[in-house]
Amino acid sequence: MPYIARWGIIATGWISEQFFVDLLVDPASRGVTDIVHKPVAVASRSLAKATKFIADHGKGIDGVRAYGSYADLVADPDVDIVYVGTPHSSHYEVSLQALKAGKHVLCEKILTINAAQARHLADYAKSHDLFIMEAVWTRFFPLSLELRKKLHDENAIGAIRRVTADVGFVAVPDIKSRLYDPFLAGGALFDVGVYPMAWIQMICYHHPENKKSPPSMIKSSMVKSRLTGVDESTVITMVWDELHIISVSTCSIVVDSPKDCAIRVQGDRGEVIIPSPTYRPVKFTIRIYGSEGKEDDVKTYDFPIPGPMGFFWEADAVARDIRDGKIVDDNYSIEESVSLMERFDQVRQENGLKYPAEIEFVGESDGIA
Amino acid sequence: MPYIARWGIIATGWISEQFFVDLLVDPASRGVTDIVHKPVAVASRSLAKATKFIADHGKGIDGVRAYGSYADLVADPDVDIVYVGTPHSSHYEVSLQALKAGKHVLCEKILTINAAQARHLADYAKSHDLFIMEAVWTRFFPLSLELRKKLHDENAIGAIRRVTADVGFVAVPDIKSRLYDPFLAGGALFDVGVYPMAWIQMICYHHPENKKSPPSMIKSSMVKSRLTGVDESTVITMVWDELHIISVSTCSIVVDSPKDCAIRVQGDRGEVIIPSPTYRPVKFTIRIYGSEGKEDDVKTYDFPIPGPMGFFWEADAVARDIRDGKIVDDNYSIEESVSLMERFDQVRQENGLKYPAEIEFVGESDGIA
């Protein structure tokens, strides 16, 4: 019998839509038979929106309840796992609210605004035996797992020496847009900066020879919007002493990722190239350098995504963790999220990127109803 | 009547060979009729080497004198301009020696080991009405001049937002190699780091809207060799506040430059891509992004180099400067070199890259005979 994961979806924006639709994809289409995903509730701060969300996206399924408050959803005894798809600025409060109601949590990236908030969530979950994970879906793609195998187990390109990873897109500069709004923690770093960092973490931090050491050095630079002061482009360079690797992570909301080579992993025998979009790549290429007079050996590996987006792989992992009584995911632990938030704190401090105190607070709040 | 530039070549290593051979290319082959280059002397610390150099490379030309000491060459009244092709660590002493003998100087990059040495050379030359320039040949390519025209005068890709530039190659790690020797100022930064920096300077520093402002921020990271402590890979990120541009300059002696996109200039209407080698590129591609439903417009511009290497374009510029009584080149002033050396000082300090005191000194020395 497959395990049935019963999901409650909080917020009805674009990302929740994508996640919801992905939950409904038949797991067999991706070769999964041990898990079934069952959305049981959707909450918005407007009941009408929740109802419309279910009507629009829940065709063919029954019994999904609509709630006009997050509090009502987290109180629903049928919900095992709460998916938090609110804007960044309320991830902390909403996740905490769900944990306090005794629910497991999958919270969209970026997990929180600062490391103190992330630490609070991690500690609360741990002390209450609850699961929590930041929804960095890309880490759960078969492509990502296969790349790690090739790089780490098969040593496909020899010793890795440099990793460059980029995620960027062109946003319309608009003071009213979420991406430009400091109150919603807008900017490149918090919107997409987690992706190049995720690749570098997968490749360097999780490298067996790194023994889960943090980078020995981190330096960062930003160009900030003249409109609202959020970061338009950010560059984070890290040195991994144990591995002798330098990594460069770039993100932007004013320039697109290079289509052809958004991620490049360079080793002493060859390189790996991943075209954009690096939040949802569908192939990678391994080039093994030819020796004197010999051609390079170039192979491309395709990983088609059997569904609209591909959020389901992380959903599968979360469901299995909960089925198995785990409160921390092996692939992406909440401790790793906390440590990334510490680095983002450092990057923001180094570059004077401040968000309003309202979204930086830690501790109890009145909650978001 | 063309102006005849009479060159004295100091040192007989690889770079001097290339420069010498390029001097002998008929200027008409590159459309130049106002300049003739005439090598009149070659010096090595070994007379035999200088003699052999002339025999090997000076076929078909007469009257090139061989010297067994640099002092003898700089004392030769027939020499107008001294080309310094010694290892980095002696650029300062040898250039100073040439200036003191009243000669104009074209010194290979990297100009000196630190900014104090560069400043000393610049000040000495200025106060003695002598020309001096760092031989960053790439800046004088027709390709470089055309790119600057397209970016700055024709606004080809709109407002520039991000520049990434790389030069790297794979050196054999060897304690005896020049590249790994701290006494010869080995390492990536000093061997090739000047090239990505040169592109970023051309694109950002020389941008008309920048009004020759220095970058508002500079951050750097290095991975150092476990063999000798010189830098294997270096990343320098700069922010150009006036322009609202972020630039990332990377260099390495352990990984090759990406063949297809070693330099990428991203603007809000399109991008420029320059394949490697970026010290000697022969083409660039301009991609203008298509609007909704329209294809990108992609054009490649070819700039074949009519000769073995292409050092002659900088030689032409130097000859014209001297003919015209200029002591500073318009395209690449000695002041810009000094300011780059200040940044390299900062990069080295930030990353604890030290060279032996013997090569860091400033002031009088016994000279190098």
XYZ file of C-alpha atoms in Angstrom:
738
model
C 0.000 0.000 0.000
C 1.377 3.388 -0.916
C 1.727 6.012 1.783
C -0.828 8.791 1.448
C 0.571 12.238 2.191
C -2.208 14.656 3.085
C -1.267 18.210 2.142
C -2.592 21.551 3.242
C -1.662 24.382 0.884
C -1.191 27.842 2.348
C -1.532 30.799 -0.023
C -2.917 30.747 -3.539
C -0.301 32.570 -5.590
C 1.582 31.352 -8.637
C 3.966 29.040 -6.802
C 1.147 27.349 -4.856
C -0.698 26.770 -8.124
C 2.334 25.066 -9.633
C 2.917 22.958 -6.554
C -0.737 21.950 -6.303
C -0.952 20.938 -9.950
C 2.246 18.907 -9.582
C 0.820 17.062 -6.567
C -1.967 15.833 -8.820
C 0.350 14.286 -11.414
C 0.132 10.490 -11.290
C 3.259 9.345 -9.396
C 3.502 6.333 -11.729
C 4.431 8.734 -14.551
C 7.732 9.272 -12.737
C 8.079 5.652 -11.664
C 6.870 6.269 -8.100
C 4.575 3.693 -6.567
C 5.150 4.017 -2.818
C 3.614 7.493 -2.429
C 0.273 9.110 -3.126
C -0.229 12.843 -2.685
C -3.603 14.004 -1.510
C -4.284 17.709 -1.201
C -6.924 18.020 1.510
C -7.102 21.770 2.131
C -6.237 25.128 0.631
C -6.125 28.385 2.583
C -6.036 31.985 1.578
C -6.742 35.031 3.670
C -9.732 35.312 1.350
C -12.107 32.357 1.374
C -13.237 33.268 -2.129
C -9.690 32.957 -3.390
C -9.217 29.555 -1.777
C -12.503 28.348 -3.223
C -11.629 29.633 -6.682
C -8.152 28.042 -6.440
C -9.706 24.626 -5.807
C -12.271 25.106 -8.551
C -9.596 26.206 -11.025
C -6.925 23.628 -10.268
C -8.638 20.784 -8.419
C -10.705 19.379 -11.259
C -11.404 15.691 -10.856
C -10.566 15.499 -7.179
C -12.960 15.664 -4.277
C -13.036 16.803 -0.717
C -10.461 19.585 -0.826
C -11.573 22.084 1.789
C -11.230 25.829 1.295
C -10.258 28.005 4.257
C -10.341 31.766 4.583
C -7.610 31.789 7.231
C -4.288 30.023 7.678
C -5.218 29.299 11.311
C -8.206 27.238 10.183
C -6.097 25.205 7.788
C -3.389 24.376 10.323
C -6.119 23.312 12.780
C -7.513 20.788 10.289
C -6.735 17.314 11.710
C -6.699 15.799 8.206
C -3.644 17.824 7.218
C -0.285 16.054 7.733
C 1.973 18.504 5.935
C 1.584 22.192 5.347
C 3.035 23.660 2.183
C 3.826 27.373 2.694
C 3.651 29.364 -0.522
C 3.233 32.877 0.899
C 5.623 35.740 0.023
C 9.120 35.443 1.549
C 8.373 38.013 4.199
C 5.785 35.826 5.924
C 7.448 32.392 5.576
C 8.704 32.573 9.137
C 5.410 33.487 10.803
C 3.300 31.141 8.745
C 5.667 28.186 9.134
C 5.873 28.776 12.866
C 2.101 28.911 13.043
C 1.874 25.560 11.255
C 4.515 23.973 13.487
C 2.695 25.250 16.558
C -0.407 23.514 15.330
C 1.623 20.293 15.220
C 2.000 20.141 11.446
C 5.029 19.173 9.373
C 6.148 21.963 7.082
C 7.498 22.348 3.567
C 8.205 26.061 3.197
C 9.042 27.735 -0.079
C 12.459 29.232 -0.480
C 13.782 31.502 0.721
C 13.021 29.887 4.072
C 13.155 33.047 6.172
C 14.520 36.585 6.086
C 17.451 35.897 8.396
C 19.270 33.074 10.154
C 17.739 33.796 13.561
C 14.286 33.139 12.152
C 15.506 29.974 10.417
C 17.167 28.774 13.606
C 13.950 29.389 15.542
C 11.955 27.303 13.065
C 14.548 24.509 13.064
C 14.746 24.402 16.854
C 10.997 24.538 17.303
C 10.447 21.712 14.818
C 13.163 19.569 16.352
C 11.974 20.023 19.906
C 8.442 19.112 18.853
C 9.471 16.184 16.684
C 8.155 17.821 13.529
C 9.534 17.768 10.024
C 10.539 20.993 8.310
C 12.297 21.612 5.012
C 12.958 24.551 2.687
C 11.429 23.809 -0.710
C 14.516 23.916 -2.903
C 12.889 21.604 -5.401
C 15.850 21.558 -7.823
C 17.857 19.492 -5.363
C 15.411 16.601 -5.760
C 15.476 16.339 -9.534
C 16.787 13.008 -10.869
C 19.160 15.201 -12.896
C 20.647 16.637 -9.709
C 21.055 13.244 -8.086
C 22.650 11.804 -11.227
C 25.030 14.760 -11.527
C 26.162 14.278 -7.946
C 26.752 10.605 -8.658
C 28.804 11.401 -11.747
C 30.866 14.090 -10.036
C 31.339 12.501 -6.641
C 31.115 8.747 -7.068
C 32.374 8.355 -10.626
C 34.827 11.266 -10.525
C 33.699 12.035 -14.071
C 35.669 15.255 -14.600
C 38.549 14.588 -12.216
C 39.280 16.951 -9.353
C 36.844 19.868 -9.443
C 38.615 23.225 -9.489
C 35.999 25.896 -10.192
C 32.211 26.110 -10.177
C 30.268 29.024 -11.626
C 26.503 29.060 -11.296
C 23.985 31.673 -12.320
C 20.277 32.253 -12.140
C 18.851 35.420 -13.527
C 15.907 36.832 -15.367
C 14.712 40.234 -16.454
C 12.016 41.680 -14.222
C 10.127 44.815 -15.096
C 11.397 47.474 -12.709
C 8.255 48.433 -10.840
C 7.976 49.861 -7.380
C 4.737 47.905 -6.925
C 6.205 44.550 -7.943
C 6.919 41.917 -5.288
C 10.445 41.632 -6.676
C 11.217 45.270 -6.008
C 9.400 45.557 -2.676
C 11.628 45.579 0.435
C 8.605 44.774 2.635
C 8.259 41.492 0.719
C 12.038 40.859 0.865
C 12.371 41.518 -2.857
C 15.594 41.443 -4.844
C 17.719 38.900 -6.668
C 19.383 37.261 -3.673
C 16.165 36.249 -1.953
C 14.176 35.534 -5.067
C 16.626 33.405 -7.038
C 20.000 33.532 -5.234
C 19.144 30.294 -3.513
C 19.489 28.376 -6.814
C 23.125 28.993 -7.791
C 23.906 28.506 -4.110
C 22.032 25.183 -4.161
C 24.151 23.915 -7.051
C 27.339 24.991 -5.359
C 26.198 23.332 -2.149
C 25.354 20.116 -3.981
C 28.687 20.088 -5.777
C 31.027 21.424 -3.069
C 29.429 21.154 0.349
C 28.186 17.631 -0.358
C 31.437 16.537 -1.982
C 32.563 13.474 -0.017
C 36.040 14.931 0.492
C 34.583 18.121 1.917
C 33.229 16.275 4.941
C 30.419 18.854 5.176
C 32.812 21.698 5.948
C 31.521 25.215 5.398
C 33.353 27.327 2.827
C 36.553 28.762 4.255
C 35.878 32.162 2.754
C 32.873 34.054 1.437
C 32.895 37.424 -0.311
C 30.019 39.196 -1.955
C 29.060 42.203 -4.046
C 25.767 43.753 -5.038
C 24.283 46.326 -7.319
C 21.134 47.718 -5.762
C 18.025 49.069 -7.428
C 17.831 52.832 -7.660
C 14.087 52.366 -7.372
C 13.749 50.665 -3.992
C 17.222 49.625 -2.801
C 16.739 45.853 -3.175
C 19.581 43.976 -4.895
C 19.382 43.769 -8.671
C 22.505 41.627 -9.107
C 24.550 39.799 -6.507
C 27.802 37.856 -6.761
C 28.976 35.506 -4.008
C 32.423 33.959 -4.233
C 33.347 31.126 -1.901
C 36.536 29.199 -1.360
C 36.359 25.542 -0.328
C 39.695 24.882 1.300
C 39.181 21.171 1.867
C 38.522 20.726 -1.827
C 40.724 23.442 -3.261
C 37.723 24.776 -5.220
C 36.603 28.328 -5.910
C 32.907 28.895 -6.571
C 31.157 31.896 -8.031
C 27.434 32.246 -7.539
C 25.651 34.993 -9.444
C 22.016 36.011 -9.539
C 20.109 38.855 -11.053
C 16.705 40.317 -11.733
C 18.063 42.566 -14.500
C 19.865 40.083 -16.778
C 18.967 36.624 -18.023
C 21.071 33.575 -17.298
C 23.272 32.559 -20.194
C 21.048 30.061 -22.003
C 23.900 27.799 -23.014
C 26.071 27.644 -19.919
C 24.362 28.887 -16.784
C 26.332 26.418 -14.658
C 29.859 25.315 -15.405
C 31.787 22.860 -13.245
C 35.426 22.702 -14.268
C 37.648 19.832 -13.284
C 41.118 18.809 -14.254
C 39.845 16.134 -16.673
C 36.758 17.821 -18.033
C 33.747 19.981 -17.353
C 30.015 19.850 -16.821
C 27.738 22.406 -18.428
C 24.130 22.948 -17.452
C 22.055 25.260 -19.624
C 19.419 27.498 -18.099
C 16.996 27.559 -16.498
C 19.099 26.251 -13.648
C 16.114 26.142 -11.303
C 14.594 23.601 -13.706
C 17.278 22.139 -15.963
C 16.437 19.242 -18.252
C 19.910 18.231 -19.380
C 23.568 18.464 -18.651
C 26.626 17.943 -20.802
C 29.864 16.330 -19.725
C 32.915 17.188 -21.758
C 36.020 15.108 -21.106
C 39.055 16.937 -22.417
C 40.948 15.095 -25.131
C 44.650 14.591 -24.641
C 47.194 15.674 -27.270
C 45.646 15.188 -30.708
C 42.495 13.588 -29.339
C 39.038 15.114 -29.607
C 37.097 16.036 -26.522
C 34.516 13.439 -25.586
C 31.174 15.243 -25.240
C 27.997 13.586 -23.983
C 24.664 15.173 -23.180
C 22.346 13.562 -20.658
C 18.632 14.367 -20.952
C 16.236 14.385 -18.029
C 12.745 15.158 -19.289
C 10.340 16.277 -16.586
C 7.105 14.222 -16.671
C 4.762 16.976 -15.575
C 4.098 20.662 -15.654
C 6.925 21.813 -13.385
C 8.595 19.066 -11.387
C 7.871 20.035 -7.799
C 6.644 16.485 -7.222
C 10.091 15.019 -6.623
C 10.593 17.133 -3.521
C 7.019 16.329 -2.494
C 7.851 12.606 -2.817
C 10.930 13.054 -0.631
C 8.976 14.947 2.019
C 6.205 12.329 2.020
C 8.745 9.514 2.453
C 10.496 11.361 5.267
C 7.219 11.801 7.106
C 6.147 8.224 6.439
C 9.472 7.077 7.878
C 9.269 9.319 10.936
C 12.180 11.510 9.881
C 12.158 15.147 10.900
C 15.150 16.103 8.738
C 15.597 15.313 5.060
C 18.866 13.575 4.132
C 19.315 15.460 0.881
C 18.499 18.903 2.210
C 18.518 19.220 5.969
C 17.026 22.150 7.805
C 20.482 22.661 9.361
C 21.882 23.316 5.903
C 19.122 25.890 5.326
C 20.003 27.608 8.587
C 23.655 27.725 7.644
C 22.784 29.170 4.211
C 20.682 31.830 5.906
C 23.730 32.678 8.045
C 25.687 33.226 4.857
C 22.907 35.332 3.374
C 22.914 37.411 6.582
C 26.631 37.937 6.049
C 26.173 38.817 2.367
C 23.466 41.343 3.208
C 25.511 42.873 6.008
C 28.602 43.087 3.815
C 26.572 45.004 1.250
C 24.251 47.004 3.444
C 21.065 45.337 2.211
C 18.473 45.941 4.916
C 14.855 44.946 5.064
C 12.235 46.640 7.240
C 12.276 45.621 10.916
C 8.711 44.309 10.520
C 9.932 41.342 8.522
C 13.204 40.752 10.379
C 11.691 40.074 13.811
C 12.182 36.803 15.643
C 9.959 35.369 18.321
C 6.284 35.425 18.973
C 3.949 37.519 16.886
C 0.222 37.751 16.676
C 0.396 35.295 13.844
C -1.151 35.782 10.473
C -4.759 34.785 10.518
C 57.708 59.480 -44.976
C 56.791 56.929 -42.341
C 58.123 57.347 -38.836
C 60.836 54.801 -38.018
C 60.604 53.456 -34.471
C 63.935 52.024 -33.379
C 63.434 49.266 -30.827
C 65.766 47.703 -28.306
C 64.543 44.343 -27.046
C 65.436 43.335 -23.506
C 65.341 39.619 -22.675
C 65.110 36.763 -25.123
C 62.312 34.586 -23.740
C 59.116 33.483 -25.442
C 57.304 36.800 -25.216
C 60.256 38.748 -26.638
C 60.413 36.305 -29.543
C 56.748 36.876 -30.328
C 57.080 40.625 -30.054
C 60.201 40.706 -32.206
C 58.666 38.580 -34.934
C 55.574 40.795 -34.932
C 57.712 43.914 -35.324
C 58.994 42.450 -38.583
C 55.545 41.962 -40.107
C 55.016 44.423 -42.962
C 52.781 47.191 -41.534
C 50.991 47.413 -44.889
C 49.490 43.979 -44.186
C 47.431 45.660 -41.467
C 46.847 48.825 -43.450
C 49.514 50.856 -41.653
C 51.670 53.178 -43.729
C 52.774 55.870 -41.287
C 55.000 53.639 -39.136
C 58.005 51.411 -39.706
C 59.387 49.273 -36.892
C 63.114 48.732 -36.844
C 64.608 46.473 -34.193
C 68.149 47.761 -33.659
C 69.342 45.832 -30.608
C 68.650 42.743 -28.532
C 70.030 42.170 -25.038
C 70.272 39.149 -22.837
C 72.397 38.635 -19.775
C 74.131 36.117 -22.004
C 75.654 37.530 -25.212
C 75.372 34.105 -26.803
C 71.645 34.068 -26.217
C 71.187 37.535 -27.708
C 73.257 36.553 -30.749
C 71.306 33.348 -31.215
C 67.989 35.220 -30.818
C 68.920 37.538 -33.693
C 70.164 34.661 -35.831
C 66.975 32.665 -35.184
C 64.395 35.399 -35.596
C 66.095 38.240 -37.485
C 66.468 36.577 -40.860
C 66.477 39.077 -43.704
C 67.235 42.120 -41.580
C 70.600 43.701 -40.964
C 72.384 45.637 -38.286
C 70.625 44.305 -35.169
C 73.212 44.445 -32.422
C 73.496 41.778 -29.747
C 74.292 42.811 -26.175
C 75.302 40.660 -23.233
C 73.970 43.165 -20.698
C 70.846 45.314 -20.398
C 73.047 48.279 -19.443
C 74.794 48.134 -22.802
C 71.513 48.072 -24.693
C 69.988 51.038 -22.870
C 73.204 52.984 -23.520
C 72.894 52.435 -27.294
C 72.063 55.861 -28.822
C 70.264 54.207 -31.740
C 67.566 52.809 -29.465
C 64.458 55.005 -29.115
C 62.204 52.579 -27.277
C 63.078 49.712 -24.990
C 60.769 46.718 -24.940
C 61.038 44.923 -21.581
C 60.260 41.213 -21.841
C 61.932 39.969 -18.655
C 60.042 37.980 -15.988
C 57.507 40.020 -13.951
C 59.821 40.206 -10.975
C 62.380 42.362 -12.787
C 60.045 44.608 -14.824
C 60.477 47.412 -12.331
C 64.261 47.397 -12.133
C 64.791 46.923 -15.845
C 62.245 49.569 -16.856
C 63.759 52.025 -14.397
C 67.194 51.313 -15.775
C 65.956 52.053 -19.291
C 64.217 55.259 -18.215
C 67.367 56.374 -16.419
C 69.263 55.927 -19.659
C 66.736 58.280 -21.254
C 64.801 55.647 -23.181
C 61.071 55.352 -23.711
C 59.703 52.084 -22.355
C 57.109 49.509 -23.339
C 57.081 47.009 -20.464
C 55.307 43.667 -20.575
C 52.426 43.129 -18.248
C 52.205 42.852 -15.356
C 53.959 46.227 -15.151
C 55.376 45.807 -11.639
C 54.856 43.779 -8.496
C 53.085 46.532 -6.585
C 51.616 50.004 -6.999
C 54.562 51.762 -5.328
C 56.886 50.433 -8.007
C 54.431 51.399 -10.749
C 54.047 54.874 -9.287
C 57.826 55.261 -9.166
C 58.144 54.346 -12.847
C 55.267 56.635 -13.846
C 56.655 59.567 -11.872
C 60.201 59.066 -13.108
C 59.071 58.884 -16.730
C 56.832 61.938 -16.396
C 59.484 64.060 -14.712
C 61.981 63.131 -17.412
C 59.564 63.601 -20.287
C 59.746 59.926 -21.257
C 57.048 57.625 -22.549
C 56.107 54.498 -20.615
C 53.297 52.010 -21.137
C 52.355 48.561 -19.880
C 52.148 46.185 -22.833
C 48.513 45.114 -22.597
C 48.423 44.377 -26.307
C 44.796 43.197 -26.366
C 43.612 46.760 -25.780
C 45.022 47.793 -29.165
C 43.328 45.158 -31.298
C 40.933 46.545 -33.927
C 38.430 44.131 -32.359
C 38.741 45.904 -29.015
C 38.361 49.342 -30.524
C 35.341 48.240 -32.560
C 33.711 46.631 -29.532
C 34.103 49.831 -27.546
C 32.539 51.762 -30.408
C 29.593 49.360 -30.575
C 29.031 49.355 -26.813
C 29.705 52.991 -26.037
C 28.956 55.013 -29.153
C 26.274 52.875 -30.768
C 24.733 51.594 -27.527
C 24.415 48.234 -29.276
C 23.106 46.196 -26.320
C 21.424 48.990 -24.376
C 22.446 49.770 -20.822
C 25.169 47.362 -19.712
C 24.270 45.557 -16.497
C 26.838 42.794 -15.960
C 30.240 41.893 -17.372
C 31.953 38.571 -16.763
C 35.441 38.036 -18.129
C 37.777 35.089 -17.763
C 41.253 34.099 -18.788
C 42.580 30.756 -17.747
C 44.716 27.891 -18.891
C 46.023 24.681 -17.406
C 49.633 24.874 -16.305
C 51.588 21.844 -15.211
C 52.007 22.204 -11.449
C 55.763 22.341 -11.069
C 57.762 23.979 -8.337
C 60.406 24.889 -10.898
C 57.997 26.539 -13.325
C 57.938 30.347 -13.611
C 54.177 30.222 -13.073
C 54.518 28.563 -9.691
C 57.579 30.499 -8.503
C 56.909 33.258 -5.943
C 60.344 34.795 -6.654
C 59.162 35.378 -10.229
C 55.751 36.652 -9.055
C 54.048 33.531 -10.374
C 50.355 32.744 -10.118
C 47.173 33.439 -12.061
C 46.616 37.055 -11.034
C 49.969 38.327 -12.236
C 50.278 36.049 -15.222
C 46.848 36.431 -16.806
C 44.654 38.383 -14.354
C 45.447 41.547 -16.237
C 43.383 40.378 -19.236
C 39.895 40.002 -17.770
C 40.629 43.214 -15.890
C 41.589 44.894 -19.171
C 38.245 43.983 -20.747
C 36.349 45.211 -17.731
C 38.353 48.427 -17.767
C 37.680 48.930 -21.462
C 33.973 48.282 -21.022
C 33.308 49.923 -17.649
C 36.099 52.330 -16.735
C 36.177 53.784 -20.259
C 32.399 53.921 -20.570
C 31.598 57.550 -21.359
C 29.017 57.730 -18.571
C 31.558 56.480 -16.049
C 33.656 59.624 -16.424
C 36.778 57.585 -15.551
C 35.554 56.838 -12.030
C 37.184 53.928 -10.227
C 34.913 51.056 -9.226
C 32.963 51.860 -6.085
C 33.640 48.437 -4.600
C 36.133 45.659 -5.141
C 36.083 42.218 -3.531
C 38.300 39.276 -4.262
C 38.898 35.618 -3.512
C 41.722 33.220 -4.248
C 42.612 29.575 -4.139
C 46.335 29.223 -3.597
C 48.670 26.490 -4.750
C 49.516 23.881 -2.148
C 52.859 23.625 -3.901
C 54.221 27.164 -3.563
C 51.431 29.421 -2.274
C 50.923 31.432 -5.472
C 47.307 31.915 -6.578
C 45.847 29.199 -8.787
C 42.472 30.867 -9.298
C 41.367 34.382 -8.460
C 37.993 36.099 -8.685
C 37.614 39.872 -8.515
C 34.156 41.398 -8.342
C 33.721 45.114 -8.859
C 30.727 47.394 -8.687
C 30.573 50.452 -10.935
C 28.162 52.765 -9.203
C 28.090 55.440 -11.880
C 27.039 52.835 -14.407
C 25.045 50.493 -12.224
C 27.149 47.571 -13.494
C 28.588 44.568 -11.661
C 31.708 42.971 -13.132
C 33.266 39.616 -12.383
C 36.849 38.994 -13.425
C 38.183 35.467 -13.105
C 41.569 34.018 -13.910
C 43.205 30.676 -13.374
C 46.230 28.548 -14.058
C 44.331 25.343 -13.265
C 41.285 25.585 -15.553
C 40.849 26.681 -19.137
C 38.656 29.583 -20.164
C 35.302 28.506 -21.508
C 35.998 28.304 -25.227
C 32.585 29.564 -26.253
C 31.928 32.402 -23.844
C 35.007 33.614 -22.011
C 33.640 37.163 -21.911
C 29.970 38.037 -21.652
C 28.664 41.582 -21.561
C 24.985 41.670 -20.698
C 22.846 44.667 -21.399
C 19.167 45.303 -21.225
C 18.727 44.952 -25.007
C 21.240 42.224 -25.738
C 24.622 40.754 -25.019
C 28.133 40.472 -26.411
C 30.000 37.179 -26.290
C 33.722 36.831 -26.887
C 35.119 33.320 -27.154
C 38.544 32.499 -25.787
C 41.367 33.162 -25.919
C 40.436 36.552 -24.535
C 44.040 37.752 -24.637
C 43.864 37.281 -28.419
C 40.247 37.062 -29.556
C 39.436 37.007 -33.263
C 35.675 37.511 -33.155
C 32.777 38.664 -31.078
C 29.071 38.020 -31.308
C 26.330 40.503 -30.593
C 22.955 39.067 -29.742
C 20.045 41.505 -29.668
C 17.203 39.972 -27.716
C 14.010 39.505 -29.699
C 10.830 40.939 -28.278
C 7.716 38.818 -27.772
C 7.521 36.276 -30.581
C 10.576 37.665 -32.372
C 13.819 35.774 -32.829
C 17.026 37.086 -31.335
C 19.168 38.911 -33.862
C 22.636 37.345 -33.737
C 25.641 38.690 -35.651
C 29.257 37.595 -35.430
C 32.028 40.025 -36.298
C 35.359 38.539 -37.388
C 38.697 40.209 -36.848
C 41.431 38.053 -38.381
C 44.936 38.879 -37.144
C 47.336 39.456 -40.066
C 50.433 38.052 -38.445
C 51.748 35.529 -35.999
C 50.437 37.067 -32.787
C 49.218 40.645 -33.092
C 51.563 42.559 -30.813
C 52.153 44.991 -33.677
C 49.053 47.073 -33.017
C 50.338 48.156 -29.621
C 53.781 48.702 -31.172
C 52.144 50.978 -33.760
C 50.414 52.960 -31.018
C 53.650 53.334 -29.038
C 55.566 54.428 -32.148
C 52.912 57.048 -32.968
C 52.913 58.334 -29.394
C 56.673 58.769 -29.471
C 56.613 60.316 -32.925
C 54.027 62.800 -31.661
C 55.954 63.612 -28.486
C 53.359 62.033 -26.182
C 54.559 60.488 -22.945
C 51.202 58.871 -22.115
C 49.106 56.712 -24.416
C 45.473 57.799 -24.844
C 44.106 54.264 -24.949
C 46.092 52.910 -22.012
C 47.693 55.523 -19.822
C 50.389 54.731 -17.305
C 48.091 56.256 -14.677
C 45.527 53.551 -15.398
C 48.268 50.932 -14.930
C 49.202 52.454 -11.586
C 45.591 52.429 -10.463
C 45.237 48.765 -11.534
C 48.351 47.912 -9.553
C 46.721 49.593 -6.535
C 43.759 47.265 -6.968
C 46.034 44.261 -7.329
C 47.797 45.328 -4.110
C 44.395 45.350 -2.444
C 43.448 41.955 -3.894
C 46.713 40.422 -2.709
C 46.389 41.960 0.739
C 42.767 40.820 1.048
C 43.885 37.266 0.297
C 47.292 37.180 1.963
C 49.244 36.662 -1.255
C 52.783 37.765 -0.475
C 55.842 37.764 -2.663
C 59.413 37.769 -1.361
C 60.727 41.157 -0.183
C 63.440 40.978 -2.866
C 60.922 41.619 -5.591
C 58.678 44.049 -3.698
C 61.300 46.744 -3.048
C 60.959 50.279 -4.336
C 63.760 52.731 -4.946
C 67.292 52.432 -6.109
C 68.920 49.081 -6.584
C 72.202 47.990 -8.036
C 70.385 47.491 -11.295
C 70.428 44.377 -13.374
C 73.477 44.332 -15.596
